[in-house]
Coordinates of C-alpha atoms and ligand atoms in Angstrom, one line a residue:
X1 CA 46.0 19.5 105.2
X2 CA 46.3 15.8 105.2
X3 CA 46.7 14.0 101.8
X4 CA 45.1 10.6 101.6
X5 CA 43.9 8.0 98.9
X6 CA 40.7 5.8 98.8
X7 CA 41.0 3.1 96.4
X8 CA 38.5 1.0 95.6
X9 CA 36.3 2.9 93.9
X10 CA 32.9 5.2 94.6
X11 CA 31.9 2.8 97.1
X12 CA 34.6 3.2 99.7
X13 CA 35.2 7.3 98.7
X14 CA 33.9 9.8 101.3
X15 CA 34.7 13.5 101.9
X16 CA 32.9 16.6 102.0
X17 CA 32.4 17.2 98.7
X18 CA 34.0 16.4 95.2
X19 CA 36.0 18.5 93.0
X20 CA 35.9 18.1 89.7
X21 CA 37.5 20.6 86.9
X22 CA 35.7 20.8 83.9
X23 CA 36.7 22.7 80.1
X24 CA 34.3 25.8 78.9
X25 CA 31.4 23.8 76.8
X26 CA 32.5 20.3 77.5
X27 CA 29.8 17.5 78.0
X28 CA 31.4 16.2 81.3
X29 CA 29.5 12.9 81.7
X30 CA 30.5 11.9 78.6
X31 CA 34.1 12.8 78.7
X32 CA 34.3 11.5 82.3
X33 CA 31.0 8.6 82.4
X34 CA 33.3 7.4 85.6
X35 CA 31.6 10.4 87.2
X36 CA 28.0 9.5 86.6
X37 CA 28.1 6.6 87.9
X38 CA 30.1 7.9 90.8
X39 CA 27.2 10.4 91.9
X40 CA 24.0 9.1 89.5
X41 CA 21.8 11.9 90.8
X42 CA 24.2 14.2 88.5
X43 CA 22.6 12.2 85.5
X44 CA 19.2 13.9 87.1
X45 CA 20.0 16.4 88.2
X46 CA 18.4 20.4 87.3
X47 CA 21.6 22.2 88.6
X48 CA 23.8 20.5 85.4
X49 CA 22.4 22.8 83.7
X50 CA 24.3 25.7 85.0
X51 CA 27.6 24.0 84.9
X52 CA 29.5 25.6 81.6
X53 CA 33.2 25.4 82.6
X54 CA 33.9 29.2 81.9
X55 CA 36.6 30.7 83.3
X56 CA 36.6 31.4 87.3
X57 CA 32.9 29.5 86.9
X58 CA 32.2 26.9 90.2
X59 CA 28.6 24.7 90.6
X60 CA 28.2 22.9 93.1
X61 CA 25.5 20.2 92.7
X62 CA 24.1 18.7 95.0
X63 CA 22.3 14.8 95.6
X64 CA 20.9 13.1 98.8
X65 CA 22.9 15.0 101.8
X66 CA 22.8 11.0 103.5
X67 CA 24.8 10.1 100.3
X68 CA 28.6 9.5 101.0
X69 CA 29.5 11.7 97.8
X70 CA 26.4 14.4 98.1
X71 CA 28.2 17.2 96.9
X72 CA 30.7 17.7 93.7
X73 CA 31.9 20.4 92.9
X74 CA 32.2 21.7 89.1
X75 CA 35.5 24.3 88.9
X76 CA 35.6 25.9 85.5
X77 CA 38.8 25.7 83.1
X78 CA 37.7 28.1 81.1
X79 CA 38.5 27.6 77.0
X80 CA 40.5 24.2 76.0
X81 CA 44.2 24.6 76.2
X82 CA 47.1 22.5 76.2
X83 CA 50.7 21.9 78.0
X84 CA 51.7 23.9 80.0
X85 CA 48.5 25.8 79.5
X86 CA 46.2 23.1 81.1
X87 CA 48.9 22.7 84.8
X88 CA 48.1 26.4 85.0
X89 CA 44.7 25.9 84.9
X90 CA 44.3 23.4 87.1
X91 CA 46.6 25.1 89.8
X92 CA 44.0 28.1 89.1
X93 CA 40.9 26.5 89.3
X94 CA 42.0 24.2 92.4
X95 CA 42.8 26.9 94.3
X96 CA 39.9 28.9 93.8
X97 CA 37.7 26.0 94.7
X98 CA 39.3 25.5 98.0
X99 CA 38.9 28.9 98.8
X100 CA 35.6 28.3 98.2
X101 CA 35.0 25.3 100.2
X102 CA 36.4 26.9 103.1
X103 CA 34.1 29.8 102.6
X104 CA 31.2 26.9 102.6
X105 CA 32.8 25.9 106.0
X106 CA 33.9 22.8 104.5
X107 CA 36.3 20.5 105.9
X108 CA 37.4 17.7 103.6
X109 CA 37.6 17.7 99.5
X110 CA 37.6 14.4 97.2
X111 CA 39.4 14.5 94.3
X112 CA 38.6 12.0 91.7
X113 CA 41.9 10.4 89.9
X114 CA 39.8 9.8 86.8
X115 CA 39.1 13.3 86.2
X116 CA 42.5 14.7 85.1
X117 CA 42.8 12.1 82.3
X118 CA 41.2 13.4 79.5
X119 CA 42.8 16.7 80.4
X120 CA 46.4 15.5 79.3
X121 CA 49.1 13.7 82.0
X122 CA 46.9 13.1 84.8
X123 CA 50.0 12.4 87.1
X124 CA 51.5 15.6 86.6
X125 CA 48.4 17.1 86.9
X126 CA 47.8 15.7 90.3
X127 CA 50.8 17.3 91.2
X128 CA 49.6 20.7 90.5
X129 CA 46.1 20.1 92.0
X130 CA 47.5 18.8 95.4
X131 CA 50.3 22.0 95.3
X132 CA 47.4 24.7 94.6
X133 CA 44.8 23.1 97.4
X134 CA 47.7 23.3 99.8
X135 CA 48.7 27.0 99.1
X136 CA 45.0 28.2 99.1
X137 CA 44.7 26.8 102.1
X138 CA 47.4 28.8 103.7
X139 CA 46.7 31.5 105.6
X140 CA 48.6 34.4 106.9
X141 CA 47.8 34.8 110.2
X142 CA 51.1 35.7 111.9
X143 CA 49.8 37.9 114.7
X144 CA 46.4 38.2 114.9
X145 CA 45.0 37.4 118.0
X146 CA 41.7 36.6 116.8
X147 CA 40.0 33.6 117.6
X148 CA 39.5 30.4 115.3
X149 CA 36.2 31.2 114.8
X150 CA 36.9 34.8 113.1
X151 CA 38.8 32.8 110.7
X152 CA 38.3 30.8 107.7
X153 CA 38.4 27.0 108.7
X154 CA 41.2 24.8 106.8
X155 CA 40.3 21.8 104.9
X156 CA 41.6 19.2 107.0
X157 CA 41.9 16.5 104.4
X158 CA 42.2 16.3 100.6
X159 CA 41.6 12.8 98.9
X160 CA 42.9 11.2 96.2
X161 CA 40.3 8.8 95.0
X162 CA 40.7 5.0 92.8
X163 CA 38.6 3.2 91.1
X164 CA 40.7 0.4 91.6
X165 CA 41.6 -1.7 94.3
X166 CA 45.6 -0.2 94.4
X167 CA 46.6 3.1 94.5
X168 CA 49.5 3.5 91.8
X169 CA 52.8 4.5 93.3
X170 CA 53.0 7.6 90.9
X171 CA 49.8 9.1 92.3
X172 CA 51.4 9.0 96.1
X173 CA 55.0 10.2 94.4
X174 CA 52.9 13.1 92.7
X175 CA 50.9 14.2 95.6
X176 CA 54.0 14.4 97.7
X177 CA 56.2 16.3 95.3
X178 CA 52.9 18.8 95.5
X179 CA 52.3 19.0 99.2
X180 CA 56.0 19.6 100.0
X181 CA 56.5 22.5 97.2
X182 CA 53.7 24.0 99.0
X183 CA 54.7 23.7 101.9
X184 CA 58.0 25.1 101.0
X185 CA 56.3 28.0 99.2
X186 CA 54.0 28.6 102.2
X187 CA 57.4 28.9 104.2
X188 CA 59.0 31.2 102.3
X189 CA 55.9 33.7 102.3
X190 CA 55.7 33.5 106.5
X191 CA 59.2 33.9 106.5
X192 CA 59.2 37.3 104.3
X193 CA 55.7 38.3 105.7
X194 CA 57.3 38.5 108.9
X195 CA 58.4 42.2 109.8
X196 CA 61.6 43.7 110.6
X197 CA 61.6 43.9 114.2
X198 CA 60.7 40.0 114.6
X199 CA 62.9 38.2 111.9
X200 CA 66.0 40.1 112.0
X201 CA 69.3 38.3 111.0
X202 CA 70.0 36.8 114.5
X203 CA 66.3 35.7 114.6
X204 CA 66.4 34.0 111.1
X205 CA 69.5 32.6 111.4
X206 CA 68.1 30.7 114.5
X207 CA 65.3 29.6 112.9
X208 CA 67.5 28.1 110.5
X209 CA 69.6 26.5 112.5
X210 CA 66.8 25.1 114.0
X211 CA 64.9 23.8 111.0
X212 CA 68.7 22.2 109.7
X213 CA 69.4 20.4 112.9
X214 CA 65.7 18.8 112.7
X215 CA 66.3 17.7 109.0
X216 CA 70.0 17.2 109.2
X217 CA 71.2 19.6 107.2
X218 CA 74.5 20.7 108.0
X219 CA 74.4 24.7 109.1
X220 CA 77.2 27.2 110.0
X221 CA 76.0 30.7 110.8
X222 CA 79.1 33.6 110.3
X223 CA 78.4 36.2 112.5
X224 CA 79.9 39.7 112.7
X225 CA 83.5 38.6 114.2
X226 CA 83.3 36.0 111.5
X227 CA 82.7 38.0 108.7
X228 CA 85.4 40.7 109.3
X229 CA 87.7 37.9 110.4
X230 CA 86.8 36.1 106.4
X231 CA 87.0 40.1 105.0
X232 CA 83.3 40.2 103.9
X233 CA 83.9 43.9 103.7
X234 CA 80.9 44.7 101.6
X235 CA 78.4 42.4 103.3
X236 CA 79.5 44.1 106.5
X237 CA 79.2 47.8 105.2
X238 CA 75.4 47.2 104.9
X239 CA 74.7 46.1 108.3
X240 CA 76.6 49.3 109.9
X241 CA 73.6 51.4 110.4
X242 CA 71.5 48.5 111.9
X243 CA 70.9 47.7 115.8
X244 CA 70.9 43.7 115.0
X245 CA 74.4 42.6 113.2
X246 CA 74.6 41.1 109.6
X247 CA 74.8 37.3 109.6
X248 CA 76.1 34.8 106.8
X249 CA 74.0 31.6 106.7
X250 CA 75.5 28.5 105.2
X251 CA 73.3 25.5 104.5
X252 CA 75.1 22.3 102.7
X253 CA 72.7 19.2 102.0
X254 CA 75.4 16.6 101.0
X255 CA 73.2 13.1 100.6
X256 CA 75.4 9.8 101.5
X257 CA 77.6 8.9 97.9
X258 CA 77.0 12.6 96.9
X259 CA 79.2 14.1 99.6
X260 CA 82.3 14.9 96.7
X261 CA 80.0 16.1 94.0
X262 CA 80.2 19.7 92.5
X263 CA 77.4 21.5 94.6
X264 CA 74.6 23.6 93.0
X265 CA 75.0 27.0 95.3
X266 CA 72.4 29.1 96.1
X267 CA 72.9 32.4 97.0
X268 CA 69.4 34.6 98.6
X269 CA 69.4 38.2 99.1
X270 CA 68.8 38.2 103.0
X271 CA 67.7 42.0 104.0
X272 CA 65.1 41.7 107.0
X273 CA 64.7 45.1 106.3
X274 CA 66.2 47.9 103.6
X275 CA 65.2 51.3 104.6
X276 CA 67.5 52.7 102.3
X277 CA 70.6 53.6 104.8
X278 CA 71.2 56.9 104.6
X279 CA 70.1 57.2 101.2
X280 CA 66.7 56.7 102.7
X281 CA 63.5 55.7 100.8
X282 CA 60.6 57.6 100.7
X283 CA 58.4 56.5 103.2
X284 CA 54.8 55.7 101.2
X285 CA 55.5 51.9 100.6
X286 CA 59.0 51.6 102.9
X287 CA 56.8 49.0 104.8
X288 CA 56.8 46.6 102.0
X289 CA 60.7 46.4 102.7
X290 CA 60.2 43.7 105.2
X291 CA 60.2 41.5 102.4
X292 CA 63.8 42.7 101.3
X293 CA 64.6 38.9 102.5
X294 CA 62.3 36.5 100.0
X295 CA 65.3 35.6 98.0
X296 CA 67.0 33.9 101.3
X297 CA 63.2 32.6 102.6
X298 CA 63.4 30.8 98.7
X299 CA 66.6 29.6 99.3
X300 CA 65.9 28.6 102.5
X301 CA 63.0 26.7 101.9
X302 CA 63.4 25.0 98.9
X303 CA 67.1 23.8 100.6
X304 CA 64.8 21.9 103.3
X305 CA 62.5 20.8 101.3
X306 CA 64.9 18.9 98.4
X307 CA 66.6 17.3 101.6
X308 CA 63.3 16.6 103.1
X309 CA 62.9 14.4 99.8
X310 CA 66.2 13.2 99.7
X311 CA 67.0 14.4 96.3
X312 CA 70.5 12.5 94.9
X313 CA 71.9 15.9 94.3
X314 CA 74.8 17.9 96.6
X315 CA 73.0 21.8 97.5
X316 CA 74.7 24.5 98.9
X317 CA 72.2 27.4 100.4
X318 CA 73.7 30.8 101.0
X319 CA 71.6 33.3 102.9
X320 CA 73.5 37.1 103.2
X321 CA 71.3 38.6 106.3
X322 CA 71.7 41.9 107.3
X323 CA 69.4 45.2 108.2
X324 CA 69.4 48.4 105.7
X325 CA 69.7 51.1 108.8
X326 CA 70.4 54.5 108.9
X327 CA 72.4 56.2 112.0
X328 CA 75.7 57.4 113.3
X329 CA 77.7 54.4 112.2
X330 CA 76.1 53.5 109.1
X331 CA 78.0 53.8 105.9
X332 CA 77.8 56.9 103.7
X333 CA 77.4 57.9 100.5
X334 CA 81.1 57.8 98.7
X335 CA 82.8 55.3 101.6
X336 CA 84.8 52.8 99.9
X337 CA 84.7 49.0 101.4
X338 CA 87.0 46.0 100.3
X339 CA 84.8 43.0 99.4
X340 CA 86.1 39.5 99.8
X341 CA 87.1 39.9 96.1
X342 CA 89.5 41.8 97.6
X343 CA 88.1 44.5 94.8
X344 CA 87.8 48.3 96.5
X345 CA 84.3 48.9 96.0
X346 CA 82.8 52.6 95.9
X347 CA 79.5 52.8 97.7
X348 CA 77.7 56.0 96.3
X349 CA 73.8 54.7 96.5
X350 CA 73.6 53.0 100.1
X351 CA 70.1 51.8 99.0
X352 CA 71.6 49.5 96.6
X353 CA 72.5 47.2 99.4
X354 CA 71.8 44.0 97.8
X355 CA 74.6 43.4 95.5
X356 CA 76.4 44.3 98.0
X357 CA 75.8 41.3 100.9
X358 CA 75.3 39.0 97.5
X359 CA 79.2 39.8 95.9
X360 CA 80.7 39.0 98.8
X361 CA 78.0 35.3 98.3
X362 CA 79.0 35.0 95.6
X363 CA 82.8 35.3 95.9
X364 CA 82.9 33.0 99.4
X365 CA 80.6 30.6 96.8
X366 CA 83.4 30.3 94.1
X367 CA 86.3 30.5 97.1
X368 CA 84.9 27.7 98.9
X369 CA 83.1 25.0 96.3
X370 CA 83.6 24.5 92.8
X371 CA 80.0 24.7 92.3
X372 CA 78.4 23.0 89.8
X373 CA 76.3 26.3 89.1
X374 CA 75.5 29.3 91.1
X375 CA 72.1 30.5 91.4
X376 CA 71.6 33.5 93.0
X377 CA 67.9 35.1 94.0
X378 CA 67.0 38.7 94.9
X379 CA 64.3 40.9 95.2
X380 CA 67.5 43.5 93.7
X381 CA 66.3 46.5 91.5
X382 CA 63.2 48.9 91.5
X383 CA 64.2 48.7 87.8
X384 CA 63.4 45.1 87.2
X385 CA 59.9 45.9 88.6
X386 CA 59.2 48.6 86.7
X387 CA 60.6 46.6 83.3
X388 CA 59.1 43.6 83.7
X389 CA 55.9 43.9 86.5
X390 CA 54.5 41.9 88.6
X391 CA 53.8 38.6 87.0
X392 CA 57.1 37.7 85.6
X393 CA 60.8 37.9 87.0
X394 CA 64.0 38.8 85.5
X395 CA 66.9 36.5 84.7
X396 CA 70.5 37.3 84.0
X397 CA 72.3 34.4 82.5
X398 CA 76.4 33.8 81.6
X399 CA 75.5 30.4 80.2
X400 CA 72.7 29.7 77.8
X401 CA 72.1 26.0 78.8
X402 CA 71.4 27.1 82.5
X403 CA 69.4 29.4 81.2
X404 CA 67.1 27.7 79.3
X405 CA 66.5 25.1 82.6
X406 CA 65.8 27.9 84.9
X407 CA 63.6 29.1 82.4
X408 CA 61.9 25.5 82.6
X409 CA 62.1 24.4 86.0
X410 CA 60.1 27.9 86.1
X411 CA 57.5 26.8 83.8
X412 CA 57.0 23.9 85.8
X413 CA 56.6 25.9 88.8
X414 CA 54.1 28.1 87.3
X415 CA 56.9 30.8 87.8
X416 CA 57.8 32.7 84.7
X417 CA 61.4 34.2 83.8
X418 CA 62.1 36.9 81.1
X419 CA 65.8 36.9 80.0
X420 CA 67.7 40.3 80.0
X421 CA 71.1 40.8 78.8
X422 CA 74.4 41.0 80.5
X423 CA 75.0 43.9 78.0
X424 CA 78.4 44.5 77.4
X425 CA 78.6 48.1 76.7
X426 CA 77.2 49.3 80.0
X427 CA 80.1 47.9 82.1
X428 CA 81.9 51.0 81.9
X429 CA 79.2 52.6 83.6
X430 CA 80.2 51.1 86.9
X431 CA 83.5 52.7 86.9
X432 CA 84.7 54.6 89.7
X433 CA 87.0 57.6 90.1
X434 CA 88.4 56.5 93.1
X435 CA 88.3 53.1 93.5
X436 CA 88.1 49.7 91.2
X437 CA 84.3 49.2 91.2
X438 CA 81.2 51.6 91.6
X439 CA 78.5 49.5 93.3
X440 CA 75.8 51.6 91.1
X441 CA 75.9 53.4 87.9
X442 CA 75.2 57.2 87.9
X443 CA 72.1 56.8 85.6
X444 CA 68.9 54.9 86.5
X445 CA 68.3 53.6 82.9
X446 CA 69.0 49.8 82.6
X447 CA 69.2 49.7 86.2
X448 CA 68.5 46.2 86.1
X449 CA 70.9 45.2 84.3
X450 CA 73.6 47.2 85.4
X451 CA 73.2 45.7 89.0
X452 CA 73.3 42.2 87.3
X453 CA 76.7 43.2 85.7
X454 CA 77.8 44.6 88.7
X455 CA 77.2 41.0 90.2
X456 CA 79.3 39.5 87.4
X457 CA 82.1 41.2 88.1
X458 CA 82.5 38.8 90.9
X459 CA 82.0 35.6 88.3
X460 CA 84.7 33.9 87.3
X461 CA 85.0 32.5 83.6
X462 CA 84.4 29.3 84.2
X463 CA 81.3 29.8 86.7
X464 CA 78.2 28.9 85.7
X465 CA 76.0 31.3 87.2
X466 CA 72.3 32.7 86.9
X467 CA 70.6 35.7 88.8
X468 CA 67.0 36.0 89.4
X469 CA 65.6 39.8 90.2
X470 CA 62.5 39.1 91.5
X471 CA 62.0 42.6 92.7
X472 CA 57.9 43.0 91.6
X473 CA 56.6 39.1 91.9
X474 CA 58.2 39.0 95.6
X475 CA 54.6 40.8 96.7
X476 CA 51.0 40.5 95.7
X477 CA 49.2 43.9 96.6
X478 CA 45.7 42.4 95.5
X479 CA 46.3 38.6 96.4
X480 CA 44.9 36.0 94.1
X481 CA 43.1 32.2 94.8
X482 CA 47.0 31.0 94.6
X483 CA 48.3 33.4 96.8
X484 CA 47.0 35.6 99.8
X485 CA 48.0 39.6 99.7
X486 CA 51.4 39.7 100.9
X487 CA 54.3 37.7 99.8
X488 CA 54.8 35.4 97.3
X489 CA 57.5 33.2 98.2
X490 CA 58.5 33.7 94.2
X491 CA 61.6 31.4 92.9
X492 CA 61.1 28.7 95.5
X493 CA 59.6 26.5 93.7
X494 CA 62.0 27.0 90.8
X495 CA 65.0 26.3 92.8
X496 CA 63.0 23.4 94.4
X497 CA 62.4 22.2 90.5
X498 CA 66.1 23.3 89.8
X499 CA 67.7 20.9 92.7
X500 CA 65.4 18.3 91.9
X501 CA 66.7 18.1 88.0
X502 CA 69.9 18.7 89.6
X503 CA 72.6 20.2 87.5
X504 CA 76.4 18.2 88.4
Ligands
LIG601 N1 65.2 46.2 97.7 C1 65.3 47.2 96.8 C2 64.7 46.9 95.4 C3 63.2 46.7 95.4 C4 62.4 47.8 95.0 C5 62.6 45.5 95.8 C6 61.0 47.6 95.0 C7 61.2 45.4 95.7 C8 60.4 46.4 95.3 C9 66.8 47.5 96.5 O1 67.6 47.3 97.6 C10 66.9 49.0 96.1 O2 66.5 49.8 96.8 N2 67.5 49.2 94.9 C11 67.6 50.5 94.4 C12 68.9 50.5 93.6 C13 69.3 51.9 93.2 C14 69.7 52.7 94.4 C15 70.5 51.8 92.2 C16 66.5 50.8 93.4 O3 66.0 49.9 92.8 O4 66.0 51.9 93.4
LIG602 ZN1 67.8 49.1 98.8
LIG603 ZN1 67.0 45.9 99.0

């Protein structure tokens, strides 16, 4: 979708039809009289008098079809909120109404600046208008070889419209900080929408060498030789079973003057796909396991897209590939492995195989930068899920300032973060008989959290670190106007938000 501005006012605005959000009850050409002179047949117009604002509500009202602005489009807010409140219902009721002007067959939208100011910070809310119309226009199409026609069509163009004769340099700044979390999000959602025997580690790796060398990012991919060479004993224990070998992906955006500064690292659970191992799932929803890999597709994509801005900030990406595989060489229940720690870890549970590639992250993170903070993102525990659902992800925290911004840079994401505790007391249940760590406890209570204490082990004291179980908002079984059914591309946009803030 092309993003564009027409200043100037009504006169020089054109488009297929206007969108314009509107609060449950509210007299809109009143609050907004910009808009009746914009399209005077709305002052005339029968059809106003089905425009209310509730909740999931659109009109569309119509003038003259040979009038350059024939057609606006009234998306309902629903009942008056504020803050954070009104973003989310403008991401909401964007997305909804360019799902339904693609449904109309509709090719271009008009947005008119004016419209978001009585809502609250009009700039901001640009932003969040621009970032829903590009994700709802996203489709997941990935193999289907149907023709265009079977398809929805895409808006082609959004515009931003002026009454002025300038466009200010905020609007453009907003739009663009919209457009490019989309696009990262939309990324991140191919990427773990994409089965197992297409993007396996080999075949993301590539791709993200590719993408690096476009953007020029720096890259090194570790491949097998490499990892045993480094002693990524645990990372390599979960790609035994697998026909395609485990791959360490290391992504370092170091902007000119920023090239010294302590790095925010993040670290992305990377499994193209986790059957289990040899502790093998149960079949019914194994499929979805193809997304074992959103926390690297986040890290991955919101890496490109704060160099594709050129944020001020040093970022570190770390994305622990590897396939979850059951056969004759894959590890068993009771091996023990040495991580990079250097720790002998007892594998009893192969299918807790993500903390597993991430300690061995985590300790190369700590090893080889003295990062500023270390974020690390995984779709981790079945637990978390079941706590917490699908509409909010967990968050593990050693430090309560960095917890309080991820919690933020979340809000403004419209990404939401419930903090659970690194609880003290169940450390000992991750003690092993016959080595120094158990990778799992022996009860599935807390399971959450014991994995996130199992991945603090390999902390250091001074290490700021945070970890993000996004296990449950990683996939959308119904879909929604923001998102198609599928992936969700969760926690890119709060590492995008994160990187942006930066934290050295
Ligand atoms: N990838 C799964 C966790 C998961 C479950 C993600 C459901 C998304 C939806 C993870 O590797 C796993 O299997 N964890 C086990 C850990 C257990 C064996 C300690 C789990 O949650 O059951
Ligand atoms: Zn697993
Ligand atoms: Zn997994």
């Amino acid at each position: 979708m092309d993003i564009r501005f027409q200043a100037g006012g009504e006169d020089k605005w054109s488009a297929d039809i206007a969108l314009v959000p509107i609060w449950e009850g509210e007299k809109i050409l009143e609050t907004c009289p910009e808009l009746g002179e914009a399209a005077p047949f709305l002052q005339i117009a029968p059809g106003m008098r089905d425009v209310a604002g509730r909740d999931k509500e659109i009109s569309i009202v119509y003038g003259h079809p040979d009038l350059p602005y024939s057609r606006v489009m009234f998306i309902g807010l629903g009942k008056q909120k504020s803050g954070q409140g009104v973003e989310g219902a403008i991401r909401e009721a964007f997305a909804r109404a360019v799902r339904r002007v693609r449904a109309m067959h509709l090719t271009s939208v008009h947005i008119p600046f004016y419209c978001f100011r009585r809502l609250g910070n009009g700039i901001r809310l640009l932003e969040e208008a621009v970032y829903a119309c590009v994700l709802a226009n996203h489709e997941i199409t990935l193999f289907k070889q149907t023709t265009r026609d079977e398809l929805l069509p895409r808006v082609e163009w959004l515009a931003v419209g002026f009454r002025d004769e300038f466009v200010p340099d905020q609007a453009r700044v907003a739009a663009r900080r919209g457009e490019t979390a989309a696009l990262a999000v939309n990324r991140a959602r191919d990427l773990a929408n994409t089965p197992g025997n297409i993007l396996f580690p080999d075949a993301f790796a590539s791709k993200v060498q590719l993408a690096a060398r476009e953007r020029g990012v720096r890259c090194e991919v570790l491949d097998e030789q490499d990892l045993e060479r480094e002693g990524f004993g645990a990372h390599l224990a979960v790609g035994r079973g697998g026909a395609h070998p485990p791959r360490l992906v290391v992504l370092e955006y170091a902007p000119k003057g920023h090239e010294d500064e302590q790095p925010l690292v993040l670290v992305g659970k990377g499994i193209t796909f986790d059957s289990g191992g040899l502790s093998l799932k149960p079949s019914a929803r194994m499929h979805l396991m193809k997304s074992d890999m959103t926390g690297a597709a986040a890290t991955f994509a919101a890496l490109m897209a704060l160099a594709e801005e050129e944020v001020p900030h040093r970022v570190v990406g770390l994305l622990a590939l590897a396939e979850n595989m059951p056969d004759g060489n894959a590890t068993r229940p009771g091996d023990v492995v040495t991580g990079l720690s250097g720790d002998r870890i007892e594998i009893v549970n192969t299918d807790a195989e993500g903390r597993l590639v991430l300690c061995d992250a985590l300790t190369y993170a700590q090893k080889r930068w003295n990062p500023a903070a270390v974020v690390d993102v995984a779709t981790l525990t079945g637990a978390c899920a079941v706590a917490l659902g699908d509409e909010v992800a967990g968050l593990f925290c050693n430090d309560t300032a960095l917890a309080e911004r991820v919690i933020s840079a979340g809000h403004c994401a419209g990404e939401n973060y419930w903090q659970l505790p690194l609880w003290p007391g169940y450390r000992k249940k991750l003690t092993s008989p016959v080595a120094d760590i158990c990778h799992t406890s022996s009860s599935r209570e807390g399971g959450a959290i014991t994995a996130a204490l199992y991945l603090e082990h390999f902390i250091q004291d001074d290490t700021l670190w945070a970890h993000l179980d996004i296990a449950g908002v990683d996939w959308s079984d119904e879909g929604s106007a923001l998102c198609s059914k599928g992936a969700t591309g969760f926690a890119t946009r709060t590492l995008l938000e994160l990187g942006r803030g930066g934290l050295a």
